Short mmCIF file of C-alpha atoms and ligand atoms in Angstrom, two decimals:
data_model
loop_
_atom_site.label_atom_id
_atom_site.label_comp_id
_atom_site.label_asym_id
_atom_site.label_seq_id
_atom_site.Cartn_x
_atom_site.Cartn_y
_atom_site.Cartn_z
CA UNK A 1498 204.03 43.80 0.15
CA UNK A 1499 200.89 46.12 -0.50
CA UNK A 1500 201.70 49.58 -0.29
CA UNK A 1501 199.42 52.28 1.56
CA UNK A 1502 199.64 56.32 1.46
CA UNK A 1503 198.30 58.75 3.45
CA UNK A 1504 196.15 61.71 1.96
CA UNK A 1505 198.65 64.75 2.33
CA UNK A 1506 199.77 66.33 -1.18
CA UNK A 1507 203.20 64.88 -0.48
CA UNK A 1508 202.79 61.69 0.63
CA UNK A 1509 205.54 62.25 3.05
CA UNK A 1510 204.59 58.92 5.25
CA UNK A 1511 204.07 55.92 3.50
CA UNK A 1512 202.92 52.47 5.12
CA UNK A 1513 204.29 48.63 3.35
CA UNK A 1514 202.26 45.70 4.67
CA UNK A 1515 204.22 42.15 5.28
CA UNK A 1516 201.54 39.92 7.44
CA UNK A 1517 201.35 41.24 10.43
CA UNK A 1518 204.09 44.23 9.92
CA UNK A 1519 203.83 47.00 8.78
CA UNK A 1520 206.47 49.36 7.82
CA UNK A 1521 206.28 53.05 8.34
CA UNK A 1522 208.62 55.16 5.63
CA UNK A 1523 209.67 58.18 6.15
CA UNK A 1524 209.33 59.19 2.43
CA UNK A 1525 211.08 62.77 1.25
CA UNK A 1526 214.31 60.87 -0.33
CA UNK A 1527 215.09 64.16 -1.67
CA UNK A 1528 215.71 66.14 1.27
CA UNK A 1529 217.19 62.85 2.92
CA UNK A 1530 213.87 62.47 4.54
CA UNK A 1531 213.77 65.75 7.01
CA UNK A 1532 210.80 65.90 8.85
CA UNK A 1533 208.62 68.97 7.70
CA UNK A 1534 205.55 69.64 8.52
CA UNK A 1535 203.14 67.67 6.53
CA UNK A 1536 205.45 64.82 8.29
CA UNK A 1537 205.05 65.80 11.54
CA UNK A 1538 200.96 66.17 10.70
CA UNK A 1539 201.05 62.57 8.97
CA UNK A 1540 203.35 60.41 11.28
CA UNK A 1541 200.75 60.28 14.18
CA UNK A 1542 197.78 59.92 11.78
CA UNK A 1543 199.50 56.88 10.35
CA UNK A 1544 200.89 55.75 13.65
CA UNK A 1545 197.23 55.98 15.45
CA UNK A 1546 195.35 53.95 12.19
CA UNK A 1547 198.24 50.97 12.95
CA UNK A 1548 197.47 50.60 16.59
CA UNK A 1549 193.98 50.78 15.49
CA UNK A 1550 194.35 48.33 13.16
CA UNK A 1551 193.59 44.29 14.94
CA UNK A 1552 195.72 43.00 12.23
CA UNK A 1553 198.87 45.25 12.68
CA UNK A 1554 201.20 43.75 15.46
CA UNK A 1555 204.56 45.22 15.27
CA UNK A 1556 205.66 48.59 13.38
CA UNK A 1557 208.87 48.61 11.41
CA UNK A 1558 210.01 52.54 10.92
CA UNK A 1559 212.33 52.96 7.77
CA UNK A 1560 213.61 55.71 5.64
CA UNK A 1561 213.33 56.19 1.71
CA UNK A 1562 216.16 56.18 -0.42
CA UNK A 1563 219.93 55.83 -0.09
CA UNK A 1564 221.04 58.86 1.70
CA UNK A 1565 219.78 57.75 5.33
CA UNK A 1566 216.91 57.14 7.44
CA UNK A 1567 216.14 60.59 8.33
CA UNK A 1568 218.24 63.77 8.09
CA UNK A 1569 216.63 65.34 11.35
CA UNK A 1570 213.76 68.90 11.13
CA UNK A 1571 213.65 70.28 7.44
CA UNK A 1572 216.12 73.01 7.98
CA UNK A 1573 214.83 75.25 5.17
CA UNK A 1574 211.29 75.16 7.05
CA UNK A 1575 213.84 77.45 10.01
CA UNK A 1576 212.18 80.94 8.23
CA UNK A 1577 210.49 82.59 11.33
CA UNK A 1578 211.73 83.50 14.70
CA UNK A 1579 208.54 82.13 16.44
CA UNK A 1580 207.30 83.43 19.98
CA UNK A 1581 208.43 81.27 22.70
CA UNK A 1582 205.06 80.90 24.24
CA UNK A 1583 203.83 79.65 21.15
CA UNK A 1584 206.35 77.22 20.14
CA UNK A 1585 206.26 75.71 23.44
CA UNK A 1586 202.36 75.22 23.32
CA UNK A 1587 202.80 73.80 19.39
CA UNK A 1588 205.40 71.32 21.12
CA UNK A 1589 203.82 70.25 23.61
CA UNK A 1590 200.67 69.40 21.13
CA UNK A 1591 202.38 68.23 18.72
CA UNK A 1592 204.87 65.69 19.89
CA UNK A 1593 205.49 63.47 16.54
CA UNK A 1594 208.06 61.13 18.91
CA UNK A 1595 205.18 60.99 21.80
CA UNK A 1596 202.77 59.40 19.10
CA UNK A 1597 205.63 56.59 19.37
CA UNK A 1598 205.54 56.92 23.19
CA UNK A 1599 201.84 56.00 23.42
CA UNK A 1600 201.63 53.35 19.99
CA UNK A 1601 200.89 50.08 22.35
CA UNK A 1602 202.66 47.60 20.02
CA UNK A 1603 206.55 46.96 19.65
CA UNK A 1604 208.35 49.02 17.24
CA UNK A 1605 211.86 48.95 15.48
CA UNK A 1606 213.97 51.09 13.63
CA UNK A 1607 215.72 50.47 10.61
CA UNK A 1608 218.68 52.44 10.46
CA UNK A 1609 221.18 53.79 7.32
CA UNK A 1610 222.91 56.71 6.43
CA UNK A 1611 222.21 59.71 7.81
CA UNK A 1612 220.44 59.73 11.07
CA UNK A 1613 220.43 63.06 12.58
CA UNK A 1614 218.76 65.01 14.89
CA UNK A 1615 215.05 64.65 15.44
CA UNK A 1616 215.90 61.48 13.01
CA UNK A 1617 218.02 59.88 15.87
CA UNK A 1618 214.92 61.07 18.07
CA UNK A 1619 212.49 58.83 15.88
CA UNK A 1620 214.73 56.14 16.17
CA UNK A 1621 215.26 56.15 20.09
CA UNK A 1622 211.46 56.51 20.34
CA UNK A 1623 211.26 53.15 18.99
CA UNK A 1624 211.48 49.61 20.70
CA UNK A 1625 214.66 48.20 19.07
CA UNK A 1626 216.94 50.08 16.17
CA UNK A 1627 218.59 47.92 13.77
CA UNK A 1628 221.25 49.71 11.96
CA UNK A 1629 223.34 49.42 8.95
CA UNK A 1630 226.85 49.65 9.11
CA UNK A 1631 226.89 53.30 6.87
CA UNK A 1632 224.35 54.56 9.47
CA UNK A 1633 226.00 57.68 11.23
CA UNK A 1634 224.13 59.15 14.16
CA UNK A 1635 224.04 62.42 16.33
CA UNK A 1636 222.28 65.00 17.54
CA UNK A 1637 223.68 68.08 16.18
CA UNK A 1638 220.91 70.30 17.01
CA UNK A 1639 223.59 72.24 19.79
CA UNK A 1640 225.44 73.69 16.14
CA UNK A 1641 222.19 74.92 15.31
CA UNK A 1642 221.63 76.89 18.59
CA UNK A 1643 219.25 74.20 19.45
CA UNK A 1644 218.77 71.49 21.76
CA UNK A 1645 217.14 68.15 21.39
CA UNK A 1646 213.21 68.49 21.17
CA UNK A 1647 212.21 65.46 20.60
CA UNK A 1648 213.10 63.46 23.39
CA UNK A 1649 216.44 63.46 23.05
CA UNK A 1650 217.39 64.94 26.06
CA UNK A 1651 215.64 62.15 28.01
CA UNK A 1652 215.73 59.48 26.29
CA UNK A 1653 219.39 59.18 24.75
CA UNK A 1654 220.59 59.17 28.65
CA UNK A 1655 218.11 55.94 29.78
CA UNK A 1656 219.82 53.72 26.96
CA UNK A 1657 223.27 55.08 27.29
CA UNK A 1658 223.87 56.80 30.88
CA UNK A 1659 224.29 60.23 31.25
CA UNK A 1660 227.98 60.83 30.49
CA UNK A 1661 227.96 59.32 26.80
CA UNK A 1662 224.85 61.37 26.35
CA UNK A 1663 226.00 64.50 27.64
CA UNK A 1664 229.01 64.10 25.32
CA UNK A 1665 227.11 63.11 22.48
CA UNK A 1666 224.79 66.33 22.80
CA UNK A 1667 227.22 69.00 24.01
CA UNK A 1668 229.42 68.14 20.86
CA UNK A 1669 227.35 67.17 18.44
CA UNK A 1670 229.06 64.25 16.59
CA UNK A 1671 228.40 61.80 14.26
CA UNK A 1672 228.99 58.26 15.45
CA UNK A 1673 229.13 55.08 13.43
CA UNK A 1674 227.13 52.10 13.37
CA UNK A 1675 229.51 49.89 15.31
CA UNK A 1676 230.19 52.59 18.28
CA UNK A 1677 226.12 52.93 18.81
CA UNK A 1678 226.40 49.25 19.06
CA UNK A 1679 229.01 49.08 21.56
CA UNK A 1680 227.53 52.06 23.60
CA UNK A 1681 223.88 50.45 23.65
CA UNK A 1682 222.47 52.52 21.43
CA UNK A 1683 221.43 50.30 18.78
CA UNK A 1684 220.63 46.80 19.32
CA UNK A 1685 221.91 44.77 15.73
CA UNK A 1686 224.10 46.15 12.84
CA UNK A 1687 223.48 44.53 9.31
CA UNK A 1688 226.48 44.30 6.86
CA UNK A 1689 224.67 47.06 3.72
CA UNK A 1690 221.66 49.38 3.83
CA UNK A 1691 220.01 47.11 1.48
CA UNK A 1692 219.72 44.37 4.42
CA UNK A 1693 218.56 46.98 6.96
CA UNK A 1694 215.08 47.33 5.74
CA UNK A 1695 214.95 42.62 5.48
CA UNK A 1696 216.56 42.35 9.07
CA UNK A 1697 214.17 44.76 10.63
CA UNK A 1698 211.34 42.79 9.30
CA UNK A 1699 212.56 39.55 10.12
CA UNK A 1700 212.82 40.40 13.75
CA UNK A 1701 209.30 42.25 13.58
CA UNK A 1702 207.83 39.04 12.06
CA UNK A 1703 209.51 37.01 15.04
CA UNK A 1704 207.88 39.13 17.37
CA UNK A 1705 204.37 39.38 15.32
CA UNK A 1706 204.60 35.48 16.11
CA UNK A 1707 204.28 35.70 19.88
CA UNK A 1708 201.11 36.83 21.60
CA UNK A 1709 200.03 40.35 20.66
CA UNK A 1710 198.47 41.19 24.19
CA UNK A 1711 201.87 39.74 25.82
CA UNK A 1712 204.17 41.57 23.45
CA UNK A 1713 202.28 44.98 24.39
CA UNK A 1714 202.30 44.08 28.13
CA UNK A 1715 205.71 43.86 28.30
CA UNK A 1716 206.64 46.89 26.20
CA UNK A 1717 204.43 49.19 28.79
CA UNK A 1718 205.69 47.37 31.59
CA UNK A 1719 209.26 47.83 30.67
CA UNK A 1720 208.72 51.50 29.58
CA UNK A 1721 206.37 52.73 31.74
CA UNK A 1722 208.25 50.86 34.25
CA UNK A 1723 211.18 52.66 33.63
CA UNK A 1724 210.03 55.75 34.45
CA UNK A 1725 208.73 54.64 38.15
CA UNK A 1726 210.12 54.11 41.66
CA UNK A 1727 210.90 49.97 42.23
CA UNK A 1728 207.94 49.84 44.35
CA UNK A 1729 204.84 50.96 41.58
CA UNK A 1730 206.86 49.41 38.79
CA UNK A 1731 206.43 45.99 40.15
CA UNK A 1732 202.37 47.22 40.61
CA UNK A 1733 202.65 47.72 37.45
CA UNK A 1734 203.98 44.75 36.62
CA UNK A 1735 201.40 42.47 38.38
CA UNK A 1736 198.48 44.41 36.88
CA UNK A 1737 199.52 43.61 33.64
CA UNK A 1738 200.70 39.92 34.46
CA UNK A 1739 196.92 39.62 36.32
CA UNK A 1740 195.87 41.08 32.92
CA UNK A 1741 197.30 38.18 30.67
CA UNK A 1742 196.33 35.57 33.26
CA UNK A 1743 193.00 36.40 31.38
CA UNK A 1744 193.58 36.11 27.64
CA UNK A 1745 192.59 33.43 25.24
CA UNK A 1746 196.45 33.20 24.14
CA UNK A 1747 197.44 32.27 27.56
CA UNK A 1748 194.95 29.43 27.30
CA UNK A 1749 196.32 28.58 23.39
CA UNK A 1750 199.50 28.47 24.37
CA UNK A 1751 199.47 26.07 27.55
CA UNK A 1752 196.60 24.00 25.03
CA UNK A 1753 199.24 23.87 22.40
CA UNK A 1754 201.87 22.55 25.17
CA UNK A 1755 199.61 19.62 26.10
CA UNK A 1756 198.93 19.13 22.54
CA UNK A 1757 202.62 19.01 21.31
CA UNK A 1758 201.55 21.40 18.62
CA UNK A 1759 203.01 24.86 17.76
CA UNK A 1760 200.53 27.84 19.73
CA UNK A 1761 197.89 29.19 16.98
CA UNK A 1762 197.60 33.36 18.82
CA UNK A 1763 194.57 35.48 17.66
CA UNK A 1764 195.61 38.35 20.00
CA UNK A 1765 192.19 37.82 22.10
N1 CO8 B 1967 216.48 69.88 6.32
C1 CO8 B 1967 216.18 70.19 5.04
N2 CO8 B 1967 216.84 69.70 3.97
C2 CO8 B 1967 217.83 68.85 4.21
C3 CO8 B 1967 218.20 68.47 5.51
C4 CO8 B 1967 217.47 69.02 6.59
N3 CO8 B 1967 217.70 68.66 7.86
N4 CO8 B 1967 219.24 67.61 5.44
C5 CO8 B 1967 219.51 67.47 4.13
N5 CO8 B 1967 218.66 68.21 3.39
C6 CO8 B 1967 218.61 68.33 1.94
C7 CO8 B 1967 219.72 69.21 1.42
O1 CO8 B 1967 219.35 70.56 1.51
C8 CO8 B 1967 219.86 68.72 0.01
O2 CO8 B 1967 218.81 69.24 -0.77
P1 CO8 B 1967 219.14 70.06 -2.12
O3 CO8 B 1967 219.77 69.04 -3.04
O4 CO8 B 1967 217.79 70.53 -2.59
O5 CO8 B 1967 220.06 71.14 -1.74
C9 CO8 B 1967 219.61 67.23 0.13
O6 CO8 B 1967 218.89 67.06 1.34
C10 CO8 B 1967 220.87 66.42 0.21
O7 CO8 B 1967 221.67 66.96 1.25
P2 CO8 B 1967 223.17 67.49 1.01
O8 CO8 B 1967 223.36 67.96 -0.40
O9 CO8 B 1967 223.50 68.45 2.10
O10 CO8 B 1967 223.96 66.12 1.19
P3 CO8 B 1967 225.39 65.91 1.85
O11 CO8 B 1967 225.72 64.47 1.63
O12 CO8 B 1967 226.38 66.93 1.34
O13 CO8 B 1967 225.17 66.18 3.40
C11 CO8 B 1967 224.08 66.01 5.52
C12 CO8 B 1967 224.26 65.40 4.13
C13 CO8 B 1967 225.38 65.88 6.30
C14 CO8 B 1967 222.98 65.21 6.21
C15 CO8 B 1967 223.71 67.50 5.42
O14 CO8 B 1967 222.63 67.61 4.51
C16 CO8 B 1967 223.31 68.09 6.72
O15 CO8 B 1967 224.17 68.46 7.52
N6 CO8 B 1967 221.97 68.23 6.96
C17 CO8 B 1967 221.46 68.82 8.18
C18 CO8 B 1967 221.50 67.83 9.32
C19 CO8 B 1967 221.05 68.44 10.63
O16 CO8 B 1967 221.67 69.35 11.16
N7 CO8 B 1967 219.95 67.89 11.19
C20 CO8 B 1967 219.47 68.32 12.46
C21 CO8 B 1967 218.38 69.30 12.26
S1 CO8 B 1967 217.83 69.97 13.82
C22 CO8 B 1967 216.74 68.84 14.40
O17 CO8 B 1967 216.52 67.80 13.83
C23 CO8 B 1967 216.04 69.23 15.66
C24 CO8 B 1967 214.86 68.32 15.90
C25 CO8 B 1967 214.13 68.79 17.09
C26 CO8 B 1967 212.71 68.28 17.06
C27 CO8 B 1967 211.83 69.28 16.38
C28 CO8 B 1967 210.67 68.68 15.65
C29 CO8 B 1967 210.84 68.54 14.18
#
């Protein structure tokens, strides 16, 4: 795997290439990898360069180190009461999750240890969350006086209905690898942490396989869909299907069909 860094003086994003993956590491093993700011300025940056990049077709997130994948907002960073008008406008700009909302290509996490808080919010801003079994999850922000900021709040309830979340917000507690699989949360658990970070990629690389423009088209139908009335998701849908109808790949793969040959996809 070649390894790329991003210019901040703490490298606290770093990117691994496998093919057509690339995996995105959260990398501050020392504070379990909480998200301060020169995260929050380099996750997007990183994030925006991989959907940019042709060669780039799914994104693995993972966390350094053994602790856990990411132990939520750097706590210690909590110095200043800050005015609410400006918080809210630095929130609303800021977004770290949203640069997940709007990355066009399929993304998984790769879960272990400690996964807390705006951590858990990274993780259900991705596609698919593989998880070992040591990974506990929650969001605890509630014993912090806080809420969910990240998405949280609206996206924990679309995976797992709005009881389980309510529950899992109002209280605040950890849950274990196993229980996020049973509730829908996560959608694989792997045996050790040290398999996380292999499985993850192995799935990516099945999906890097299939047809880039297809793989996208059904993430934004699906998503975007999700957020729409039956009637405009199914617009949606046909757009997007009318879309593909128009690709090289589609042409490949019915070629490779006739041909009794296995599909060869450029992503045009
Ligand atoms: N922020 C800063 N440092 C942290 C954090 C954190 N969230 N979590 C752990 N660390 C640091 C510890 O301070 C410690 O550093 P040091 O050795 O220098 O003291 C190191 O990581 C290891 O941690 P511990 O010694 O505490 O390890 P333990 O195994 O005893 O405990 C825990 C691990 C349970 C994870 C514990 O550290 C903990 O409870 N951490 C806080 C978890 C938490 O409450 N997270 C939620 C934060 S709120 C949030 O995420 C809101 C997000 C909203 C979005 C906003 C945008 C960012």
């Amino acid at each position: 795997m070649n390894t790329e860094t991003v210019e901040t003086p703490e490298n606290p994003v770093v990117v691994e290439r496998d093919g057509h993956v690339a995996v995105v590491v959260l990398n501050r093993p020392e504070a379990i990898n909480a998200i301060n700011a020169a995260m929050k300025i380099a996750l997007p940056q990183v994030l925006q360069a991989l959907d940019d990049d042709p060669d780039v077709r799914v994104v693995v997130m993972a966390g350094a180190g053994p602790r856990g994948f990411c132990a939520g907002a750097d706590i210690k960073g909590f110095t200043e009461p800050e005015t609410s008008l400006r918080a809210r406008k630095r929130l609303l700009q800021a977004g770290f999750t949203s640069a997940l909302d709007r990355f066009s290509k399929p993304t998984i996490a790769a879960l272990h240890g400690h996964c807390l808080g705006g951590g858990m919010e990274i993780a259900l801003a991705c596609d698919l969350r593989v998880a070992a079994q040591d990974t506990l999850l929650a969001l605890p922000e509630i014993n912090l006086g806080l809420m969910p900021g990240a998405g949280g709040t609206q996206r924990l309830p679309r995976l797992v209905g709005l009881g389980r979340a309510l529950e899992l917000m109002l209280l605040g507690d950890r849950i274990g690898a196993e229980e996020a699989l049973r509730i829908g949360i996560v959608n694989r658990v792997v045996a050790t942490s040290a398999d996380v970070r292999a499985e993850a990629v192995a799935l990516a690389q099945r999906i890097a396989q299939k047809p880039p423009a297809a793989a996208a088209a059904v993430k934004e139908a699906t998503r975007v869909g999700s957020t729409l009335d039956l009637a405009t998701g199914m617009r949606l849908e046909k757009d997007l299907f009318a879309l593909l109808l128009a690709t090289e790949d589609k042409l490949e793969a019915a070629t490779a069909f006739k041909e009794k040959r296995a599909p060869r996809f450029t992503g045009r």
